[in-house]
CSV table of C-alpha atoms and ligand atoms in Angstrom, one decimal:
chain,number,residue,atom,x,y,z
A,406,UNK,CA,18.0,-1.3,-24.4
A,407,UNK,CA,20.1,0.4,-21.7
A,408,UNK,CA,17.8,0.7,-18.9
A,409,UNK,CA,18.7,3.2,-15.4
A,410,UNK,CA,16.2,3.0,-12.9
A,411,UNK,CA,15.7,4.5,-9.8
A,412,UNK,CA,14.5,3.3,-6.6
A,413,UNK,CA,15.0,-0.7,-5.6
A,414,UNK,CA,11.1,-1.0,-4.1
A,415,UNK,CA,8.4,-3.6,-5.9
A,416,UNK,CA,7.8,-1.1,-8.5
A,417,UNK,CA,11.3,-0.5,-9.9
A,418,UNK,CA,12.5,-4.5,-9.5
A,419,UNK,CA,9.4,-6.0,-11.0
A,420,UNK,CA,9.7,-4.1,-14.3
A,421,UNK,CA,13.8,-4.9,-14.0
A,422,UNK,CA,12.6,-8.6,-13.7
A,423,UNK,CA,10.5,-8.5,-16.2
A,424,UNK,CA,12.0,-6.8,-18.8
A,425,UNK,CA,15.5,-8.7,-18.5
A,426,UNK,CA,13.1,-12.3,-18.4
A,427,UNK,CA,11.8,-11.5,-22.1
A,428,UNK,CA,15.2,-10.4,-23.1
A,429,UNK,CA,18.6,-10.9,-21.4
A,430,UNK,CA,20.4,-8.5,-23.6
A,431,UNK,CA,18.9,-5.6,-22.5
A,432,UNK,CA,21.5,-3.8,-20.0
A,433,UNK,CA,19.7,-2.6,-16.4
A,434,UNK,CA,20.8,-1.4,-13.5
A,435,UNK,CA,18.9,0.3,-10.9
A,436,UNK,CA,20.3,2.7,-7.9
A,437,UNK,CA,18.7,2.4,-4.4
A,438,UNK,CA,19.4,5.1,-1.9
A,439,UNK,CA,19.1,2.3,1.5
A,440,UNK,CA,21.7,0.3,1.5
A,441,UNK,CA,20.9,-3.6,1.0
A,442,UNK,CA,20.1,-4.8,4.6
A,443,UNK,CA,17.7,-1.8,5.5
A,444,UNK,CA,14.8,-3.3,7.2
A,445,UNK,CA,12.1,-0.5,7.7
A,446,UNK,CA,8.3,-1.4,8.0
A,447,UNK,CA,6.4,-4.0,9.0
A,448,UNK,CA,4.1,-5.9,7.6
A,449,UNK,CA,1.8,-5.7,4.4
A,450,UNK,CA,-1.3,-7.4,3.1
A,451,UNK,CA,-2.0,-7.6,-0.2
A,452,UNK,CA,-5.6,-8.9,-1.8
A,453,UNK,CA,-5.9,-12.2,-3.5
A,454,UNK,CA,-6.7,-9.8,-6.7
A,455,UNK,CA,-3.4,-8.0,-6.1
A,456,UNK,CA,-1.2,-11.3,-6.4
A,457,UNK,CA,-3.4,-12.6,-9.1
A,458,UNK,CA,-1.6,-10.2,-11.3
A,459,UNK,CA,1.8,-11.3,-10.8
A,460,UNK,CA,0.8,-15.0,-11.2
A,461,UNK,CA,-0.9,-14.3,-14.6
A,462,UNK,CA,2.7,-13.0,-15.7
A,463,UNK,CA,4.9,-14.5,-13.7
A,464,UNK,CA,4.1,-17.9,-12.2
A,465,UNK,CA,7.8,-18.6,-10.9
A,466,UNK,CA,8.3,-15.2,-9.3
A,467,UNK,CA,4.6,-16.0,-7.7
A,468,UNK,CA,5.5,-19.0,-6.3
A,469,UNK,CA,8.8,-17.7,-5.4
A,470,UNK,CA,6.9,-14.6,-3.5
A,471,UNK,CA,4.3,-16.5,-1.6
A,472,UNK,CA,6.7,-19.4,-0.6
A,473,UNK,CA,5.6,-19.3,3.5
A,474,UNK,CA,3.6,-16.8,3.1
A,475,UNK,CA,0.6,-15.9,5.5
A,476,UNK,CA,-3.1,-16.2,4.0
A,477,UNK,CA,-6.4,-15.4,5.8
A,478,UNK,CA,-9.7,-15.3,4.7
A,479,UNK,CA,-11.4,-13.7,6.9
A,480,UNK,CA,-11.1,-10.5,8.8
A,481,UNK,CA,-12.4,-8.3,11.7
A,482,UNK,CA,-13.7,-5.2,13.1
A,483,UNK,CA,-13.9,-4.2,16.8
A,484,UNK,CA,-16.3,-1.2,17.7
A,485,UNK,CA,-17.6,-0.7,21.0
A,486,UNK,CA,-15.7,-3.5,22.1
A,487,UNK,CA,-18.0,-6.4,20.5
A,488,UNK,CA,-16.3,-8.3,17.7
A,489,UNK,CA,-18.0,-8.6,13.9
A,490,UNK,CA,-16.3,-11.4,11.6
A,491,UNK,CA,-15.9,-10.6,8.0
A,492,UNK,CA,-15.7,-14.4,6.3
A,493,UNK,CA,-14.2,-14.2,2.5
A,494,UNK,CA,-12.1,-11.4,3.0
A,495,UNK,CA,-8.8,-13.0,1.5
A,496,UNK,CA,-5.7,-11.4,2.3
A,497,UNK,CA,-2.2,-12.3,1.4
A,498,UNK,CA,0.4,-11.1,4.3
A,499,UNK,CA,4.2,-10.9,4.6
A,500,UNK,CA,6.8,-8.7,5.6
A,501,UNK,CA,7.8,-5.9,3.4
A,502,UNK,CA,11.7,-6.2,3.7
A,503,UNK,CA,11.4,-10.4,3.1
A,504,UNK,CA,8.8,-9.2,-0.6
A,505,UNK,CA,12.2,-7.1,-1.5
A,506,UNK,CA,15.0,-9.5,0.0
A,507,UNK,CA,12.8,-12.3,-3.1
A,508,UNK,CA,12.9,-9.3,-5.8
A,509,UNK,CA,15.9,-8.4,-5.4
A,510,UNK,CA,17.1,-12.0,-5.0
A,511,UNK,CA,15.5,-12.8,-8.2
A,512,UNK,CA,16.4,-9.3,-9.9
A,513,UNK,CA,20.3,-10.8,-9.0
A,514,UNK,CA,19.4,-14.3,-10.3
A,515,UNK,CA,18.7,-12.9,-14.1
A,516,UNK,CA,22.1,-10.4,-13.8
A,517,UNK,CA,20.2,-7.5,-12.8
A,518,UNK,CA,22.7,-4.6,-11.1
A,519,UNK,CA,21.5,-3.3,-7.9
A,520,UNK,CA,23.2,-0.7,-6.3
A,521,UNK,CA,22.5,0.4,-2.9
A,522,UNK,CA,23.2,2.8,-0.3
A,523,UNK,CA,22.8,6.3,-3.3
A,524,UNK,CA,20.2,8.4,-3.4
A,525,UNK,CA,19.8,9.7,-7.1
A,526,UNK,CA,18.9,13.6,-6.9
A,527,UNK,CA,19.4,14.2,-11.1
A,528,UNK,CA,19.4,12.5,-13.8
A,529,UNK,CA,22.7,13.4,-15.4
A,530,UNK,CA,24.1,10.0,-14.4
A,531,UNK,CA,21.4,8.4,-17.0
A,532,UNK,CA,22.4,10.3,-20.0
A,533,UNK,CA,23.1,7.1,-22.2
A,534,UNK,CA,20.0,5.5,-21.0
A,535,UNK,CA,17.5,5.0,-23.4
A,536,UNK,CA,14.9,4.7,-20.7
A,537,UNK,CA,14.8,6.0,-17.1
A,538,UNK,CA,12.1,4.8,-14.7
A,539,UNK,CA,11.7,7.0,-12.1
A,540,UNK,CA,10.5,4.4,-9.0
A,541,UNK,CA,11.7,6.4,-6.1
A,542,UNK,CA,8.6,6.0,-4.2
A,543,UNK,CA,5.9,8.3,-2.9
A,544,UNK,CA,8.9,11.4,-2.2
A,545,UNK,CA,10.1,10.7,-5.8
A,546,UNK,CA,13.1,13.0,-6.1
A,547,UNK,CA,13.1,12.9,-9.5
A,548,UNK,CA,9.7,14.0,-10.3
A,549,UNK,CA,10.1,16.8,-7.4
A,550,UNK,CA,13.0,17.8,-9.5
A,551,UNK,CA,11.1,17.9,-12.5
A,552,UNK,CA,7.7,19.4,-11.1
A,553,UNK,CA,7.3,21.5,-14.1
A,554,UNK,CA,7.1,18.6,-16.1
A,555,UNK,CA,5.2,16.0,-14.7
A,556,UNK,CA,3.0,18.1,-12.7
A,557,UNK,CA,2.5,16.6,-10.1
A,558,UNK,CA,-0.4,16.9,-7.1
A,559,UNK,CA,0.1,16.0,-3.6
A,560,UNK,CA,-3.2,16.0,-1.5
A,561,UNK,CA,-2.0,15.6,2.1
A,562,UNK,CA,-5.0,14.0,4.5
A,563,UNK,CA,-5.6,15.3,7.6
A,564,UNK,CA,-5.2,11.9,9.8
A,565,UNK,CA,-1.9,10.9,11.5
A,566,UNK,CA,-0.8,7.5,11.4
A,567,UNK,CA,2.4,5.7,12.7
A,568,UNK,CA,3.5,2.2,11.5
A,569,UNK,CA,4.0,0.0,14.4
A,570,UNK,CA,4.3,-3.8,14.7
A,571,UNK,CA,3.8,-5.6,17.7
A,572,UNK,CA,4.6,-9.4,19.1
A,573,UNK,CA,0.9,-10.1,19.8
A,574,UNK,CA,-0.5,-12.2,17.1
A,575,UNK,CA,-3.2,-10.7,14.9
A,576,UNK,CA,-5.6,-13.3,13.4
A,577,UNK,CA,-7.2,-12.7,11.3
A,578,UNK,CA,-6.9,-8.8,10.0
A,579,UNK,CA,-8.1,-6.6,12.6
A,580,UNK,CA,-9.6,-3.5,12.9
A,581,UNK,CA,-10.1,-1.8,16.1
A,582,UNK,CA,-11.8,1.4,16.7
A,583,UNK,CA,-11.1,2.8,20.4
A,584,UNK,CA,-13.0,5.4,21.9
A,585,UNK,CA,-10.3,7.1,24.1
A,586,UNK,CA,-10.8,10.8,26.2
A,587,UNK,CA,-9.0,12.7,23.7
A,588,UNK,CA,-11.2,11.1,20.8
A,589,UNK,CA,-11.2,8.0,18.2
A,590,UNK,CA,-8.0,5.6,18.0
A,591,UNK,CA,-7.7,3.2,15.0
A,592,UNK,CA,-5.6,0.6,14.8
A,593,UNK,CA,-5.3,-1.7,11.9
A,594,UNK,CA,-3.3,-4.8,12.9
A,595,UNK,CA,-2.4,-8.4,11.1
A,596,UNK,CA,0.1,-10.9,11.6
A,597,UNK,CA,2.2,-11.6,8.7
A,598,UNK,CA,4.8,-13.8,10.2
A,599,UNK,CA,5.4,-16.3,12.9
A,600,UNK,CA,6.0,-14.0,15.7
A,601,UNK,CA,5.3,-10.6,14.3
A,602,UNK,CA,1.7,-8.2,13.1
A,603,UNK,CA,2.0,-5.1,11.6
A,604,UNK,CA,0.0,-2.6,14.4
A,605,UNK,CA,-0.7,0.8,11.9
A,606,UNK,CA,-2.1,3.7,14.7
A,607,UNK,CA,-4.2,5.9,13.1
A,608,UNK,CA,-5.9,9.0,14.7
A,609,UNK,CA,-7.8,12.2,13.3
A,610,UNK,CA,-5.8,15.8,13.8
A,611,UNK,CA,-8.2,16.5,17.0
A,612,UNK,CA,-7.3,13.4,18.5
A,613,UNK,CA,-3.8,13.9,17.4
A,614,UNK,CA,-3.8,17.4,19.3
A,615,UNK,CA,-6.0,16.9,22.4
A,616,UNK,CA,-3.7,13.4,23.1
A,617,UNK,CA,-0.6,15.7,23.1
A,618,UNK,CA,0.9,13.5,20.1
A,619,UNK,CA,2.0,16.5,18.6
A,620,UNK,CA,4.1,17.6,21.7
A,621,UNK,CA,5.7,13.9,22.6
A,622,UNK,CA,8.6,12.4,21.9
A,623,UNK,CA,8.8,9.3,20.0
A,624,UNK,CA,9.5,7.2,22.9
A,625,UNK,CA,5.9,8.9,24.6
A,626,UNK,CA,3.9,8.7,21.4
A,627,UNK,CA,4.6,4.4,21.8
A,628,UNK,CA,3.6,4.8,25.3
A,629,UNK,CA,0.4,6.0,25.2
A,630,UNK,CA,-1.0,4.2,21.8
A,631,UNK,CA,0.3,1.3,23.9
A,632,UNK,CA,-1.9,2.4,26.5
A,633,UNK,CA,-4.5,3.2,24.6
A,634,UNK,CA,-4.5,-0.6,23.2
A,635,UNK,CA,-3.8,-1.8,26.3
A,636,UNK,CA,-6.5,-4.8,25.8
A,637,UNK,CA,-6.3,-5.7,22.7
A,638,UNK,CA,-2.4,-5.5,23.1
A,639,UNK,CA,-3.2,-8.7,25.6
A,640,UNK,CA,0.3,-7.6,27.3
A,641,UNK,CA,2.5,-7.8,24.1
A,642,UNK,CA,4.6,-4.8,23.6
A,643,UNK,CA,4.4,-2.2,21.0
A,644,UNK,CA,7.4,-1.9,18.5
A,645,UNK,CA,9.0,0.7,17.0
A,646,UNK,CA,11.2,0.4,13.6
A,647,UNK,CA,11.6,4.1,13.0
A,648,UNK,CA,7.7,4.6,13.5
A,649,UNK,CA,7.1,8.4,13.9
A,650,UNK,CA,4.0,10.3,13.4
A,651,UNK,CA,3.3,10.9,9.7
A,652,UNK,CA,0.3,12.1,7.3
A,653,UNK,CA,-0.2,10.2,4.1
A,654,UNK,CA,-0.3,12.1,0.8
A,655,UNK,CA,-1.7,11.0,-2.3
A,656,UNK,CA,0.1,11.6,-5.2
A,657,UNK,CA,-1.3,11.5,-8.2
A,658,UNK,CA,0.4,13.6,-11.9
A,659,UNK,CA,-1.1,15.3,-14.6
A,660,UNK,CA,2.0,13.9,-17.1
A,661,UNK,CA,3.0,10.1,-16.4
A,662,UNK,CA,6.4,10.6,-18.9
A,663,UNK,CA,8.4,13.2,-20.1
A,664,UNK,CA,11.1,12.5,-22.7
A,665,UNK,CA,12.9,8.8,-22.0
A,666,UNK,CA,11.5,9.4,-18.1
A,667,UNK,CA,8.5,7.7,-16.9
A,668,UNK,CA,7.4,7.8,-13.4
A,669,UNK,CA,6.4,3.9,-11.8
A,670,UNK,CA,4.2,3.0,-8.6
A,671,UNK,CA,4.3,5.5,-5.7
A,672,UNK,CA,6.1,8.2,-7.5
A,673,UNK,CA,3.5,7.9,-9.9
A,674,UNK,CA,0.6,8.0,-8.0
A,675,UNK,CA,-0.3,6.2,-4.4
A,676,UNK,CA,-3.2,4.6,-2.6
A,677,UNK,CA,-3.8,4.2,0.4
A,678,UNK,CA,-2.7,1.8,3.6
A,679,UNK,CA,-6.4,1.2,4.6
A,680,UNK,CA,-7.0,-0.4,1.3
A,681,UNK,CA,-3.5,-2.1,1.6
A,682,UNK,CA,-3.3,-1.5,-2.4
A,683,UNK,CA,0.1,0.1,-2.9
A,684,UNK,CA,1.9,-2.7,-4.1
A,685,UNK,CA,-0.8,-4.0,-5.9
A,686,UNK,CA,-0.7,-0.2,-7.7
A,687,UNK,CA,3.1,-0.4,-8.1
A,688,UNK,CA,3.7,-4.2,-9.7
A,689,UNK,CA,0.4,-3.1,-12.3
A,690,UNK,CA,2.8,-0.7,-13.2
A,691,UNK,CA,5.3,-2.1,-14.0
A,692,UNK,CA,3.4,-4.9,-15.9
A,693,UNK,CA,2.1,-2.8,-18.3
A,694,UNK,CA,5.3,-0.7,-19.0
A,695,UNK,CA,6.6,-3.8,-19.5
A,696,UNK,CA,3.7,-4.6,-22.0
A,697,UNK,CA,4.3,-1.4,-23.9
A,698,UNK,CA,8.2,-1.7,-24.2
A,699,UNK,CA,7.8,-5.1,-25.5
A,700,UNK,CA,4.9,-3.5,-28.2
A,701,UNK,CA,7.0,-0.7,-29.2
A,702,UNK,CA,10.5,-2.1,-28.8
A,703,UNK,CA,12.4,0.1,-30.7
A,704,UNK,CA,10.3,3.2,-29.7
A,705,UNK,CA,10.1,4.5,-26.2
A,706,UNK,CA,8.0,7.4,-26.9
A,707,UNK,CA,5.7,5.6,-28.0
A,708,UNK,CA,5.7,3.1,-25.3
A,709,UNK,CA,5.6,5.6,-22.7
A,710,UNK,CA,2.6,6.5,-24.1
A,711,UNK,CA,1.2,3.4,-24.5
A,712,UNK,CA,2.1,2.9,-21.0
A,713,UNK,CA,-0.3,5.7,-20.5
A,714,UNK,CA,-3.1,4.8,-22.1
A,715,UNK,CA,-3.4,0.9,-20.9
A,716,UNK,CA,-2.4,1.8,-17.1
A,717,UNK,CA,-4.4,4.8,-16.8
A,718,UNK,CA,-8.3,4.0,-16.4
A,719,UNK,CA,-7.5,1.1,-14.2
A,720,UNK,CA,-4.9,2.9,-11.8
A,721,UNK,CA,-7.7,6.6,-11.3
A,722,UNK,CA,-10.1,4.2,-10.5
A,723,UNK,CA,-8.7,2.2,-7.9
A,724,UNK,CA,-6.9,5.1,-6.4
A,725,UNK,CA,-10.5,7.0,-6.3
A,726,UNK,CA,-11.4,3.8,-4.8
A,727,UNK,CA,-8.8,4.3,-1.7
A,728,UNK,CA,-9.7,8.3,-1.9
A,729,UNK,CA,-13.1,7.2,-0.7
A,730,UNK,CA,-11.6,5.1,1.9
A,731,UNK,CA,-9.6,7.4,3.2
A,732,UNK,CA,-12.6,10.1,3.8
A,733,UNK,CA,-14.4,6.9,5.4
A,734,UNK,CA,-11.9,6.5,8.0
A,735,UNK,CA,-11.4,10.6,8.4
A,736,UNK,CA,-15.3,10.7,8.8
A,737,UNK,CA,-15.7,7.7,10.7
A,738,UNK,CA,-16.5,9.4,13.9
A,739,UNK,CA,-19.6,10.7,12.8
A,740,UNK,CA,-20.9,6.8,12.6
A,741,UNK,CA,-19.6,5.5,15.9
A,742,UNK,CA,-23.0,5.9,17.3
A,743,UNK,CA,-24.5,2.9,14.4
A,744,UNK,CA,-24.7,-0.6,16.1
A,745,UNK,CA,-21.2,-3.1,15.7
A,746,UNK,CA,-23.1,-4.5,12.7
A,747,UNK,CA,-24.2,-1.5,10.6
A,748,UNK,CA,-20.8,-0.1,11.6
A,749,UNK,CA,-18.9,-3.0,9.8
A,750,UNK,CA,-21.9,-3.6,6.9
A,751,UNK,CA,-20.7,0.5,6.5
A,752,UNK,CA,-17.2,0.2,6.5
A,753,UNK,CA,-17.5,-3.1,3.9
A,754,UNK,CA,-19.6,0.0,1.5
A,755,UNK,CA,-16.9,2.8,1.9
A,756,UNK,CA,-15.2,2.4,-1.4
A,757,UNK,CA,-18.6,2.4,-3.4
A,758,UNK,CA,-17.1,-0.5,-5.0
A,759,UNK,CA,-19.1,-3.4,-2.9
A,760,UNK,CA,-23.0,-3.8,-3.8
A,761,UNK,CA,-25.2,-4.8,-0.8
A,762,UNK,CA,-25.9,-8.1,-3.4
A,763,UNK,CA,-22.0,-8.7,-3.0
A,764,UNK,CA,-22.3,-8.7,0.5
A,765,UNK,CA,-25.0,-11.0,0.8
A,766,UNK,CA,-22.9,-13.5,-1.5
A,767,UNK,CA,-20.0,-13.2,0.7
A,768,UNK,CA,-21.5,-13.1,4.2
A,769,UNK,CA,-25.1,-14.0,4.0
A,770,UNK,CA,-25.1,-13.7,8.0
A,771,UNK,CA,-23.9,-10.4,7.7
A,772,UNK,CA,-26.2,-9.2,5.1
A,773,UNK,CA,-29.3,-11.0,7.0
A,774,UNK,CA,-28.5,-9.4,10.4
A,775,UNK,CA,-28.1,-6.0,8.3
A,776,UNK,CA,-31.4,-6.2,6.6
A,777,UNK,CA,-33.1,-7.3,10.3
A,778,UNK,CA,-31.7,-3.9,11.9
A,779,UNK,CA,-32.8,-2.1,8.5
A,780,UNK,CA,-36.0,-2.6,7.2
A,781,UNK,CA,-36.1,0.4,5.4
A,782,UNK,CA,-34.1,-1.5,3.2
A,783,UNK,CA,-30.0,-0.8,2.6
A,784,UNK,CA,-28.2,2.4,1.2
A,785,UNK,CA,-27.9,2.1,-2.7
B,663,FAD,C1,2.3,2.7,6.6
B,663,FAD,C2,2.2,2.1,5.3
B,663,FAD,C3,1.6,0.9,5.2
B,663,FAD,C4,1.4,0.3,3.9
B,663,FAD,N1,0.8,-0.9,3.9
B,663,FAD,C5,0.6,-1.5,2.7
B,663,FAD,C6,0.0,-2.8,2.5
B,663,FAD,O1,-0.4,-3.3,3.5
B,663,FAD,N2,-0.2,-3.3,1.3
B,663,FAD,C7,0.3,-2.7,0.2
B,663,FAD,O2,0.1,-3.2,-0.9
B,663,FAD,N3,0.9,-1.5,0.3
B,663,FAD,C8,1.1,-0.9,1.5
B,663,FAD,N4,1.7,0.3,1.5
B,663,FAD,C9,2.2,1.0,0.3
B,663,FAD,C10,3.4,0.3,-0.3
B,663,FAD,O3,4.4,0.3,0.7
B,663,FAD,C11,3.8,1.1,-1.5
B,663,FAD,O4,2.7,1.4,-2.3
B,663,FAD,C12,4.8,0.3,-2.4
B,663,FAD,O5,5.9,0.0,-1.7
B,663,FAD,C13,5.1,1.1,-3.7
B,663,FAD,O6,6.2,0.5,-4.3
B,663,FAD,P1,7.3,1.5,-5.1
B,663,FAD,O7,8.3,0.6,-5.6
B,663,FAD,O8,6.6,2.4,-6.0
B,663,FAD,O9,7.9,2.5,-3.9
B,663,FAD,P2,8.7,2.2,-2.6
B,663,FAD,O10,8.3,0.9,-2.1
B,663,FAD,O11,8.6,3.4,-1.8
B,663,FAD,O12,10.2,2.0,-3.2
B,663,FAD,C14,10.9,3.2,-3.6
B,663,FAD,C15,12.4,2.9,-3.4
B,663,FAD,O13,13.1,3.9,-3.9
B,663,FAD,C16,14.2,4.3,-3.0
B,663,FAD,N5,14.5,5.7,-3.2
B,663,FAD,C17,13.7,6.7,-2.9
B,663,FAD,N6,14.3,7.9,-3.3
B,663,FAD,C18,15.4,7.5,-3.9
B,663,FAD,C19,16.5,8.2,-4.6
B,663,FAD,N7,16.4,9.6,-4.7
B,663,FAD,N8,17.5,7.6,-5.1
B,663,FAD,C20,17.5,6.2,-5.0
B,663,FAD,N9,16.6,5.4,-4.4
B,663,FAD,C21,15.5,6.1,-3.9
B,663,FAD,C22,13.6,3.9,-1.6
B,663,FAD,O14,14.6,3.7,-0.7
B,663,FAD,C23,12.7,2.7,-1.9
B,663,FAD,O15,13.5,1.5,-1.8
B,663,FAD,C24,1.9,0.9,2.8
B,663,FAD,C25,2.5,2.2,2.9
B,663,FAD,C26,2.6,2.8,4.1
B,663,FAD,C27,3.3,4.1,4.2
């Protein structure tokens, strides 16, 4: 097959990588509009669930991917100042520009051509494709282009965020919920690498406004979330790495595919950062349109649709999953007023997809302590 895919991000390389493993004949080359040394973002944490995926598929991109990499088991949430520890909460850290330096490293390794520094806006250049994957991420060009026939849906939340990282050591996952006089400031910080954590600032649109955020520069904005972290920055600057003010949407489209076209990870549909399950999202992807193609080879449309049907119950559900996330942390000021351990026993609930008898087999302590504060018994 002669494959054109656009966008060089997990999605778009781990279906290159996959495709050209099972068969080295078939002709790939993928367009990426930063060139190759771009370096934005931080950080990101993926579940143990998430890399299990790629192991199942892949074991020697696995081992090449977590070669260094961070692991914690545990994480933590500061309300009201007073520290909860959530034991068994495995996550998987590292930085995002060092996940695509191994992608694209092992895209190059198996012949793959990457092209950098071109942003794709049509599609004309992939006329003698016999597949295009659209992986442009969550802006996807290409299925803006094509509205009319994908159909796509973007719900834009109401909270700000800005992706900072910081020199101050996060150990494990932490999540800090700061009372400040313009309202609630979240921050949810990890290290992933020796000297680095990812430091995500988070704030609902009254906070936004009464802070002034939306009349600052840049260069203020990192002030005074510096400021407003001041202790649990312990003295460690903020960073910046482009990190301006934005709103997360989530994308989701009524049509996956539309002729040869498909659309992969973010373009396709996104998550959300407080369930860290992008990528997780994004590599499923491409492991089941890789699944298809090899079912149907001779067929795309009918591996498109295939693609369809096997990816689609899993992907609504978890994205319904980080829906219900995101209202938790846009509605989490109505709960400040619950003790530090109701407060985290809650935010462990918010997806819907952790039973109180899960808890109590993860954290006993947690689960006793809850039950001791609630006789009334705990929320279905
Ligand atoms: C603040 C923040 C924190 C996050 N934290 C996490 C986390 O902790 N864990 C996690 O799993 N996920 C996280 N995510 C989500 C994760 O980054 C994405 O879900 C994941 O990268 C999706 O992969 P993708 O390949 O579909 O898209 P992307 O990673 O967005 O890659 C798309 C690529 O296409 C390129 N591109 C775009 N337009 C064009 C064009 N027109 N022509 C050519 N190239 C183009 C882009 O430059 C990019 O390289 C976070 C996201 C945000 C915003």
């Amino acid at each position: 097959m002669n494959i054109g895919i656009v966008g060089g991000g997990p999605a778009g390389l781990f279906f290159a990588w996959l495709v050209k493993r099972h068969d080295p004949s078939h002709r790939i080359r993928i367009v990426e509009r930063d060139p190759a040394d771009a370096t934005y973002g931080w950080g990101v944490v993926f579940s143990d669930v998430a890399l299990s995926f790629v192991r199942d598929i892949a074991p020697e991109l696995h081992a090449e991917i977590t070669r260094g990499q961070l692991r914690h088991d545990a994480m933590r949430i500061v309300h009201r100042g007073q520290e909860v520890m959530l034991p068994n909460n495995p996550f998987h850290r590292m930085a995002r520009i060092d996940l695509l330096r191994t992608l694209r490293a092992q895209c190059a390794l198996r012949g793959i051509a990457i092209e950098y520094g071109r942003r794709v806006e049509a599609l004309d250049e992939f006329a003698d494709c016999d597949l295009v994957v659209a992986a442009d991420g969550a802006g996807s060009a290409i299925r803006t282009r094509h509205a009319g026939e994908f159909g796509p849906a973007l719900d834009l939340r109401p909270n700000w965020l800005a992706w900072y990282g910081t020199t101050r050591l996060f150990d494990p996952l932490t999540l800090i919920f700061r009372s400040v006089p313009a309202g609630l400031m979240i921050a949810h910080a990890y290290r992933y690498s020796a000297t680095h954590s990812t430091f995500l600032v988070e704030c609902d649109p009254e906070t936004f406004r009464t802070a002034g955020f939306d009349r600052m520069s840049a260069g203020e904005s990192l002030a005074a979330c510096a400021d407003a972290f001041r202790d649990d920055l312990d003295g460690e600057p903020l960073l910046s790495n482009r990190s301006d003010w934005f709103r997360y949407a989530i994308v989701s489209n009524r049509r996956w595919h539309w002729r040869n076209v498909v659309l992969l990870g973010d373009a396709l549909r996104t998550g959300h950062p407080s369930v860290g399950s992008g990528t997780r999202l994004a590599m499923q992807d491409s492991i089941a349109l890789f699944e298809a193609c090899v079912a149907a080879p001779r067929d795309v449309p009918a591996a498109l649709a295939d693609f369809e049907l096997r990816r689609r119950p899993g992907s609504d559900a978890l994205q319904a999953a980080a829906i219900r996330s995101t209202e938790w942390y846009e509605s989490v000021r109505d709960r400040l007023a619950l003790d530090p351990v109701s407060f985290a026993y809650d935010y462990l609930r918010r997806t819907g997809r952790v039973s109180h008898d899960d808890i109590r087999r993860r954290d006993p302590a947690l689960a006793a302590a809850y039950d001791a504060l609630h006789p009334e018994g705990p929320p279905p």
